[in-house]
PDB file of C-alpha atoms and ligand atoms in Angstrom:
ATOM      1  CA  MET G   1     -71.430 149.977 189.896  1.00 97.00           C
ATOM      2  CA  ILE G   2     -73.927 147.981 187.863  1.00 98.00           C
ATOM      3  CA  LYS G   3     -74.824 147.889 184.169  1.00 97.00           C
ATOM      4  CA  LEU G   4     -77.696 150.295 183.435  1.00 98.00           C
ATOM      5  CA  GLN G   5     -80.089 150.800 180.509  1.00 97.00           C
ATOM      6  CA  ARG G   6     -80.829 154.349 179.356  1.00 96.00           C
ATOM      7  CA  SER G   7     -84.425 155.456 179.687  1.00 95.00           C
ATOM      8  CA  ALA G   8     -86.223 157.305 176.902  1.00 93.00           C
ATOM      9  CA  LYS G   9     -85.179 160.886 176.208  1.00 94.00           C
ATOM     10  CA  PRO G  10     -87.686 163.349 177.753  1.00 95.00           C
ATOM     11  CA  GLY G  11     -90.284 164.469 175.208  1.00 94.00           C
ATOM     12  CA  PHE G  12     -89.538 168.192 175.502  1.00 95.00           C
ATOM     13  CA  LEU G  13     -85.852 167.678 174.649  1.00 96.00           C
ATOM     14  CA  ASP G  14     -86.250 167.806 170.862  1.00 96.00           C
ATOM     15  CA  HIS G  15     -83.698 169.111 168.364  1.00 96.00           C
ATOM     16  CA  ALA G  16     -84.854 172.750 168.622  1.00 97.00           C
ATOM     17  CA  LYS G  17     -84.826 172.634 172.447  1.00 97.00           C
ATOM     18  CA  VAL G  18     -81.326 171.128 172.477  1.00 97.00           C
ATOM     19  CA  ILE G  19     -80.038 173.987 170.293  1.00 97.00           C
ATOM     20  CA  GLU G  20     -81.849 176.601 172.412  1.00 97.00           C
ATOM     21  CA  LEU G  21     -80.498 175.240 175.727  1.00 97.00           C
ATOM     22  CA  THR G  22     -76.974 174.710 174.367  1.00 98.00           C
ATOM     23  CA  ASP G  23     -76.851 178.317 173.098  1.00 97.00           C
ATOM     24  CA  LYS G  24     -78.124 179.520 176.456  1.00 97.00           C
ATOM     25  CA  PHE G  25     -75.422 177.562 178.298  1.00 97.00           C
ATOM     26  CA  ILE G  26     -72.653 178.904 176.035  1.00 97.00           C
ATOM     27  CA  GLN G  27     -73.839 182.468 176.559  1.00 97.00           C
ATOM     28  CA  THR G  28     -74.739 182.414 180.243  1.00 97.00           C
ATOM     29  CA  GLN G  29     -73.156 179.214 181.771  1.00 95.00           C
ATOM     30  CA  ASP G  30     -76.598 178.550 183.316  1.00 96.00           C
ATOM     31  CA  SER G  31     -77.376 174.998 184.506  1.00 96.00           C
ATOM     32  CA  VAL G  32     -79.752 174.430 181.587  1.00 97.00           C
ATOM     33  CA  TRP G  33     -79.902 170.666 182.289  1.00 96.00           C
ATOM     34  CA  ASN G  34     -81.620 171.204 185.644  1.00 93.00           C
ATOM     35  CA  HIS G  35     -85.059 170.242 184.418  1.00 92.00           C
ATOM     36  CA  GLN G  36     -87.499 168.039 186.323  1.00 90.00           C
ATOM     37  CA  GLU G  37     -88.180 165.757 183.340  1.00 93.00           C
ATOM     38  CA  ILE G  38     -84.452 165.205 182.718  1.00 94.00           C
ATOM     39  CA  LYS G  39     -83.860 164.397 186.376  1.00 92.00           C
ATOM     40  CA  ARG G  40     -86.895 162.115 186.637  1.00 91.00           C
ATOM     41  CA  ASN G  41     -85.969 160.036 183.569  1.00 94.00           C
ATOM     42  CA  LEU G  42     -82.325 159.732 184.648  1.00 94.00           C
ATOM     43  CA  LEU G  43     -83.299 158.700 188.174  1.00 93.00           C
ATOM     44  CA  SER G  44     -85.727 156.018 186.990  1.00 93.00           C
ATOM     45  CA  SER G  45     -83.032 154.446 184.796  1.00 96.00           C
ATOM     46  CA  SER G  46     -80.624 154.067 187.740  1.00 96.00           C
ATOM     47  CA  TYR G  47     -83.167 152.759 190.291  1.00 95.00           C
ATOM     48  CA  GLU G  48     -82.839 156.147 192.038  1.00 94.00           C
ATOM     49  CA  LYS G  49     -79.155 155.573 192.747  1.00 95.00           C
ATOM     50  CA  CYS G  50     -75.949 157.292 191.736  1.00 96.00           C
ATOM     51  CA  ALA G  51     -74.893 155.666 188.441  1.00 97.00           C
ATOM     52  CA  TYR G  52     -71.307 155.449 189.686  1.00 97.00           C
ATOM     53  CA  CYS G  53     -71.209 154.682 193.425  1.00 96.00           C
ATOM     54  CA  GLU G  54     -74.774 153.279 193.854  1.00 96.00           C
ATOM     55  CA  CYS G  55     -75.683 155.377 196.895  1.00 94.00           C
ATOM     56  CA  LEU G  56     -79.401 156.097 197.090  1.00 93.00           C
ATOM     57  CA  LEU G  57     -80.221 159.563 195.802  1.00 92.00           C
ATOM     58  CA  THR G  58     -83.460 159.826 197.682  1.00 77.00           C
ATOM     59  CA  GLU G  59     -81.645 160.713 200.893  1.00 64.00           C
ATOM     60  CA  GLU G  60     -81.434 164.445 201.383  1.00 55.00           C
ATOM     61  CA  SER G  61     -77.681 164.650 201.878  1.00 53.00           C
ATOM     62  CA  LYS G  62     -76.936 162.885 198.612  1.00 62.00           C
ATOM     63  CA  TYR G  63     -79.347 164.696 196.283  1.00 83.00           C
ATOM     64  CA  MET G  64     -79.067 164.001 192.613  1.00 90.00           C
ATOM     65  CA  GLU G  65     -76.973 166.005 190.195  1.00 94.00           C
ATOM     66  CA  VAL G  66     -77.014 165.723 186.418  1.00 95.00           C
ATOM     67  CA  GLU G  67     -73.549 164.464 185.513  1.00 96.00           C
ATOM     68  CA  HIS G  68     -72.002 165.116 182.103  1.00 97.00           C
ATOM     69  CA  PHE G  69     -69.990 162.065 181.033  1.00 97.00           C
ATOM     70  CA  ARG G  70     -68.040 164.207 178.574  1.00 97.00           C
ATOM     71  CA  ASP G  71     -67.484 167.194 180.827  1.00 94.00           C
ATOM     72  CA  LYS G  72     -69.093 170.503 180.012  1.00 93.00           C
ATOM     73  CA  LYS G  73     -65.857 172.489 180.058  1.00 92.00           C
ATOM     74  CA  HIS G  74     -64.309 170.514 177.195  1.00 93.00           C
ATOM     75  CA  ASN G  75     -67.634 169.638 175.496  1.00 95.00           C
ATOM     76  CA  PRO G  76     -70.076 172.577 175.760  1.00 96.00           C
ATOM     77  CA  LEU G  77     -72.067 171.292 172.772  1.00 97.00           C
ATOM     78  CA  LEU G  78     -72.991 168.133 174.717  1.00 97.00           C
ATOM     79  CA  VAL G  79     -74.551 169.753 177.811  1.00 97.00           C
ATOM     80  CA  VAL G  80     -78.069 168.527 177.023  1.00 97.00           C
ATOM     81  CA  ILE G  81     -77.310 165.616 174.688  1.00 97.00           C
ATOM     82  CA  TRP G  82     -79.255 162.797 176.306  1.00 97.00           C
ATOM     83  CA  ASN G  83     -76.614 160.064 175.932  1.00 97.00           C
ATOM     84  CA  ASN G  84     -74.088 162.296 177.695  1.00 98.00           C
ATOM     85  CA  LEU G  85     -76.124 162.628 180.910  1.00 98.00           C
ATOM     86  CA  LEU G  86     -76.046 160.416 184.007  1.00 97.00           C
ATOM     87  CA  PRO G  87     -77.636 160.677 187.460  1.00 96.00           C
ATOM     88  CA  ALA G  88     -74.890 161.082 190.046  1.00 96.00           C
ATOM     89  CA  CYS G  89     -74.510 161.996 193.684  1.00 94.00           C
ATOM     90  CA  LYS G  90     -72.941 165.293 194.658  1.00 92.00           C
ATOM     91  CA  ARG G  91     -69.759 163.490 195.765  1.00 94.00           C
ATOM     92  CA  CYS G  92     -69.155 161.581 192.500  1.00 96.00           C
ATOM     93  CA  ASN G  93     -70.084 164.565 190.324  1.00 95.00           C
ATOM     94  CA  GLY G  94     -67.692 166.752 192.298  1.00 94.00           C
ATOM     95  CA  LYS G  95     -64.845 164.207 192.281  1.00 95.00           C
ATOM     96  CA  LYS G  96     -65.089 163.700 188.522  1.00 94.00           C
ATOM     97  CA  GLY G  97     -65.160 167.457 187.928  1.00 92.00           C
ATOM     98  CA  THR G  98     -63.544 168.269 184.586  1.00 90.00           C
ATOM     99  CA  HIS G  99     -61.945 164.829 184.123  1.00 94.00           C
ATOM    100  CA  ASP G 100     -61.619 164.435 180.343  1.00 95.00           C
ATOM    101  CA  VAL G 101     -62.836 160.918 179.427  1.00 96.00           C
ATOM    102  CA  ASP G 102     -61.441 161.275 175.904  1.00 95.00           C
ATOM    103  CA  VAL G 103     -57.931 161.521 177.356  1.00 96.00           C
ATOM    104  CA  GLU G 104     -58.308 159.014 180.211  1.00 97.00           C
ATOM    105  CA  PRO G 105     -61.384 156.852 179.480  1.00 97.00           C
ATOM    106  CA  ILE G 106     -63.585 155.686 182.343  1.00 98.00           C
ATOM    107  CA  VAL G 107     -66.454 153.189 182.563  1.00 98.00           C
ATOM    108  CA  ASN G 108     -69.874 154.481 181.537  1.00 98.00           C
ATOM    109  CA  PRO G 109     -72.393 152.095 183.163  1.00 98.00           C
ATOM    110  CA  TYR G 110     -74.908 152.826 180.384  1.00 98.00           C
ATOM    111  CA  ASP G 111     -72.487 151.745 177.644  1.00 97.00           C
ATOM    112  CA  ASP G 112     -70.071 149.355 179.351  1.00 97.00           C
ATOM    113  CA  ASP G 113     -70.527 146.384 181.632  1.00 97.00           C
ATOM    114  CA  PRO G 114     -68.712 147.418 184.840  1.00 98.00           C
ATOM    115  CA  SER G 115     -67.817 143.759 185.520  1.00 97.00           C
ATOM    116  CA  ASP G 116     -65.576 143.810 182.415  1.00 98.00           C
ATOM    117  CA  HIS G 117     -63.489 146.521 184.082  1.00 98.00           C
ATOM    118  CA  LEU G 118     -63.876 146.125 187.849  1.00 98.00           C
ATOM    119  CA  TYR G 119     -63.912 143.466 190.509  1.00 97.00           C
ATOM    120  CA  SER G 120     -64.703 143.667 194.187  1.00 94.00           C
ATOM    121  CA  LYS G 121     -62.413 142.552 197.012  1.00 93.00           C
ATOM    122  CA  ASN G 122     -62.712 143.327 200.718  1.00 91.00           C
ATOM    123  CA  TYR G 123     -65.426 145.932 199.998  1.00 94.00           C
ATOM    124  CA  ARG G 124     -63.088 147.788 197.642  1.00 96.00           C
ATOM    125  CA  LEU G 125     -63.261 148.025 193.869  1.00 97.00           C
ATOM    126  CA  LYS G 126     -60.184 146.788 192.025  1.00 97.00           C
ATOM    127  CA  PRO G 127     -59.331 147.381 188.356  1.00 98.00           C
ATOM    128  CA  LYS G 128     -59.259 144.737 185.631  1.00 98.00           C
ATOM    129  CA  THR G 129     -58.460 147.319 182.914  1.00 98.00           C
ATOM    130  CA  THR G 130     -57.011 150.807 182.496  1.00 98.00           C
ATOM    131  CA  GLU G 131     -60.579 152.158 182.197  1.00 98.00           C
ATOM    132  CA  GLY G 132     -61.378 150.446 185.500  1.00 98.00           C
ATOM    133  CA  SER G 133     -58.369 152.000 187.176  1.00 98.00           C
ATOM    134  CA  ASN G 134     -59.216 155.469 185.794  1.00 98.00           C
ATOM    135  CA  THR G 135     -62.801 155.037 187.028  1.00 98.00           C
ATOM    136  CA  ILE G 136     -61.767 154.165 190.580  1.00 98.00           C
ATOM    137  CA  ASP G 137     -59.259 157.024 190.734  1.00 97.00           C
ATOM    138  CA  SER G 138     -61.265 159.802 189.061  1.00 97.00           C
ATOM    139  CA  LEU G 139     -64.406 159.067 191.135  1.00 97.00           C
ATOM    140  CA  SER G 140     -62.582 158.035 194.308  1.00 97.00           C
ATOM    141  CA  LEU G 141     -64.706 154.879 194.456  1.00 97.00           C
ATOM    142  CA  ASN G 142     -62.751 153.510 197.415  1.00 97.00           C
ATOM    143  CA  ASP G 143     -63.491 156.532 199.584  1.00 95.00           C
ATOM    144  CA  ARG G 144     -63.175 154.925 203.010  1.00 93.00           C
ATOM    145  CA  GLU G 145     -65.592 157.101 204.940  1.00 91.00           C
ATOM    146  CA  ARG G 146     -68.401 157.317 202.406  1.00 91.00           C
ATOM    147  CA  LEU G 147     -68.178 154.058 200.443  1.00 95.00           C
ATOM    148  CA  VAL G 148     -65.949 151.336 201.917  1.00 96.00           C
ATOM    149  CA  MET G 149     -67.518 151.616 205.369  1.00 95.00           C
ATOM    150  CA  ALA G 150     -71.052 151.632 203.921  1.00 94.00           C
ATOM    151  CA  ARG G 151     -70.305 148.510 201.823  1.00 94.00           C
ATOM    152  CA  PHE G 152     -68.648 146.875 204.848  1.00 95.00           C
ATOM    153  CA  ASP G 153     -71.720 147.420 207.043  1.00 95.00           C
ATOM    154  CA  ILE G 154     -74.023 145.830 204.448  1.00 94.00           C
ATOM    155  CA  GLY G 155     -71.565 143.000 203.735  1.00 93.00           C
ATOM    156  CA  GLU G 156     -71.209 142.135 207.426  1.00 95.00           C
ATOM    157  CA  LYS G 157     -74.987 142.054 207.788  1.00 95.00           C
ATOM    158  CA  VAL G 158     -75.191 139.723 204.777  1.00 96.00           C
ATOM    159  CA  GLN G 159     -72.623 137.345 206.261  1.00 95.00           C
ATOM    160  CA  GLU G 160     -74.385 137.320 209.612  1.00 97.00           C
ATOM    161  CA  LEU G 161     -77.668 136.435 207.879  1.00 97.00           C
ATOM    162  CA  VAL G 162     -75.944 133.685 205.868  1.00 98.00           C
ATOM    163  CA  GLY G 163     -74.871 132.211 209.251  1.00 98.00           C
ATOM    164  CA  THR G 164     -78.480 132.342 210.468  1.00 98.00           C
ATOM    165  CA  ALA G 165     -79.647 130.728 207.201  1.00 98.00           C
ATOM    166  CA  SER G 166     -77.166 127.873 207.799  1.00 98.00           C
ATOM    167  CA  GLU G 167     -78.594 127.299 211.269  1.00 98.00           C
ATOM    168  CA  ARG G 168     -82.128 127.288 209.865  1.00 98.00           C
ATOM    169  CA  LEU G 169     -81.111 124.764 207.199  1.00 98.00           C
ATOM    170  CA  GLU G 170     -79.593 122.489 209.828  1.00 98.00           C
ATOM    171  CA  SER G 171     -82.689 122.837 211.988  1.00 97.00           C
ATOM    172  CA  PHE G 172     -84.915 121.898 209.002  1.00 97.00           C
ATOM    173  CA  ILE G 173     -82.749 118.883 208.113  1.00 97.00           C
ATOM    174  CA  ASN G 174     -82.774 117.647 211.721  1.00 97.00           C
ATOM    175  CA  GLN G 175     -86.502 118.078 212.151  1.00 97.00           C
ATOM    176  CA  PRO G 176     -88.387 118.979 208.959  1.00 96.00           C
ATOM    177  CA  SER G 177     -91.552 121.043 209.349  1.00 97.00           C
ATOM    178  CA  MET G 178     -93.421 123.613 207.320  1.00 97.00           C
ATOM    179  CA  ILE G 179     -92.516 126.378 209.786  1.00 97.00           C
ATOM    180  CA  ARG G 180     -88.803 125.515 209.603  1.00 97.00           C
ATOM    181  CA  ARG G 181     -88.951 125.279 205.815  1.00 97.00           C
ATOM    182  CA  ASN G 182     -90.663 128.685 205.511  1.00 97.00           C
ATOM    183  CA  LYS G 183     -88.159 130.338 207.866  1.00 97.00           C
ATOM    184  CA  LEU G 184     -85.271 129.044 205.764  1.00 98.00           C
ATOM    185  CA  VAL G 185     -86.834 130.070 202.451  1.00 98.00           C
ATOM    186  CA  ASP G 186     -87.702 133.534 203.864  1.00 98.00           C
ATOM    187  CA  ILE G 187     -84.166 134.349 204.957  1.00 98.00           C
ATOM    188  CA  VAL G 188     -82.615 133.151 201.683  1.00 98.00           C
ATOM    189  CA  GLU G 189     -85.205 135.134 199.720  1.00 98.00           C
ATOM    190  CA  ASN G 190     -84.477 138.273 201.778  1.00 97.00           C
ATOM    191  CA  LEU G 191     -80.726 137.878 201.272  1.00 97.00           C
ATOM    192  CA  LEU G 192     -81.220 137.658 197.517  1.00 98.00           C
ATOM    193  CA  LYS G 193     -83.593 140.660 197.566  1.00 97.00           C
ATOM    194  CA  GLU G 194     -80.816 142.757 199.159  1.00 94.00           C
ATOM    195  CA  SER G 195     -78.662 141.899 196.148  1.00 96.00           C
ATOM    196  CA  GLN G 196     -80.956 143.108 193.359  1.00 97.00           C
ATOM    197  CA  ARG G 197     -80.332 146.010 190.963  1.00 97.00           C
ATOM    198  CA  ARG G 198     -82.463 148.433 192.947  1.00 95.00           C
ATOM    199  CA  SER G 199     -80.653 147.857 196.271  1.00 95.00           C
ATOM    200  CA  GLU G 200     -78.113 150.389 197.508  1.00 94.00           C
ATOM    201  CA  TYR G 201     -74.507 149.253 196.809  1.00 95.00           C
ATOM    202  CA  ALA G 202     -75.988 146.207 195.027  1.00 96.00           C
ATOM    203  CA  ALA G 203     -72.849 145.246 193.066  1.00 96.00           C
ATOM    204  CA  CYS G 204     -70.850 144.870 196.273  1.00 94.00           C
ATOM    205  CA  THR G 205     -73.635 143.099 198.202  1.00 95.00           C
ATOM    206  CA  ALA G 206     -74.214 140.657 195.328  1.00 97.00           C
ATOM    207  CA  SER G 207     -70.456 139.984 195.116  1.00 96.00           C
ATOM    208  CA  VAL G 208     -70.296 139.187 198.834  1.00 95.00           C
ATOM    209  CA  LEU G 209     -73.386 136.958 198.768  1.00 97.00           C
ATOM    210  CA  ILE G 210     -72.751 135.057 195.532  1.00 97.00           C
ATOM    211  CA  GLY G 211     -69.073 134.617 196.411  1.00 96.00           C
ATOM    212  CA  ASP G 212     -69.834 133.189 199.871  1.00 96.00           C
ATOM    213  CA  ASN G 213     -69.130 129.419 199.984  1.00 97.00           C
ATOM    214  CA  GLU G 214     -71.500 128.917 202.909  1.00 98.00           C
ATOM    215  CA  PHE G 215     -74.324 130.527 200.902  1.00 98.00           C
ATOM    216  CA  GLN G 216     -73.534 128.351 197.877  1.00 98.00           C
ATOM    217  CA  ASN G 217     -73.694 125.251 200.120  1.00 98.00           C
ATOM    218  CA  ILE G 218     -77.103 126.361 201.424  1.00 98.00           C
ATOM    219  CA  ILE G 219     -78.358 126.670 197.834  1.00 98.00           C
ATOM    220  CA  SER G 220     -77.043 123.208 196.904  1.00 98.00           C
ATOM    221  CA  GLU G 221     -78.777 121.688 199.916  1.00 98.00           C
ATOM    222  CA  MET G 222     -82.018 123.552 199.178  1.00 98.00           C
ATOM    223  CA  LYS G 223     -81.953 122.210 195.622  1.00 98.00           C
ATOM    224  CA  ARG G 224     -81.323 118.683 196.912  1.00 97.00           C
ATOM    225  CA  LEU G 225     -84.226 119.053 199.365  1.00 97.00           C
ATOM    226  CA  ARG G 226     -86.428 120.502 196.592  1.00 96.00           C
ATOM    227  CA  LEU G 227     -86.823 123.811 198.431  1.00 97.00           C
ATOM    228  CA  TRP G 228     -85.487 125.843 195.492  1.00 97.00           C
ATOM    229  CA  ASP G 229     -88.067 127.259 193.069  1.00 96.00           C
ATOM    230  CA  SER G 230     -88.207 129.462 189.986  1.00 97.00           C
ATOM    231  CA  SER G 231     -88.730 132.710 191.954  1.00 97.00           C
ATOM    232  CA  LEU G 232     -85.576 132.093 194.035  1.00 98.00           C
ATOM    233  CA  ASP G 233     -83.788 131.182 190.826  1.00 97.00           C
ATOM    234  CA  ALA G 234     -84.828 134.487 189.198  1.00 98.00           C
ATOM    235  CA  LEU G 235     -83.578 136.451 192.240  1.00 98.00           C
ATOM    236  CA  TYR G 236     -80.319 134.483 192.199  1.00 98.00           C
ATOM    237  CA  ASN G 237     -79.769 135.114 188.484  1.00 98.00           C
ATOM    238  CA  GLU G 238     -80.227 138.878 188.886  1.00 98.00           C
ATOM    239  CA  ALA G 239     -77.767 138.970 191.804  1.00 98.00           C
ATOM    240  CA  ASP G 240     -75.304 136.843 189.817  1.00 97.00           C
ATOM    241  CA  SER G 241     -75.589 139.174 186.805  1.00 97.00           C
ATOM    242  CA  ILE G 242     -74.559 142.315 188.760  1.00 97.00           C
ATOM    243  CA  LYS G 243     -71.770 140.920 190.937  1.00 96.00           C
ATOM    244  CA  LEU G 244     -68.299 142.247 190.308  1.00 96.00           C
TER     245      LEU G 244
HETATM  246 ZN1  LIG W   1     -71.949 158.607 193.660  1.00 55.63          ZN
END
């Protein structure tokens, strides 16, 4: 889970429309929030990922659902209130169900910084706070099949590439050339690009990469050899800002 910024409320969702749709929901229980503009604006604010588990929502099997942070059973007046809506995958939306966040608060990535409440260890999320613990439990964020294994696969790939980057660094130090330099810079750049906000499971990938001592040694050496520039620094800072 990464910190997100809300996008602008869709233009059509003015005060009169909110009242009209809320009344309709109360009378008919229709999914009045299923509107293209609502979905589009929510998706763009989460880099097209589930706001909770960070799976990509563009894949057919994980299509996006409009999640109500304060659930619609206990809070029918909030069904189309913009700040109450999040983009979520079918799994997270289903797991959370009618969990009442006013009784057992959970992390809202649009309002809270997940890193204040969660940390990552062995591809699992661990709680720092009660809200963190409630978040992991209510959303089943350590679901082995769907989440831990997916994070593990990406994390293993990252560590393998860090090993290759080390070899490329050694090769450059032993026999400097432009080709060797470019190969080293390319692989480090690609590793950092996998750990940006828009990447799937970015919080976990960034935690693995930034927390890897071998990777930190590579960076120190690249700085010493003057191979580190402002674009790599910008990528590093974004990865560092989303790690858990
Ligand atoms: Zn999800």
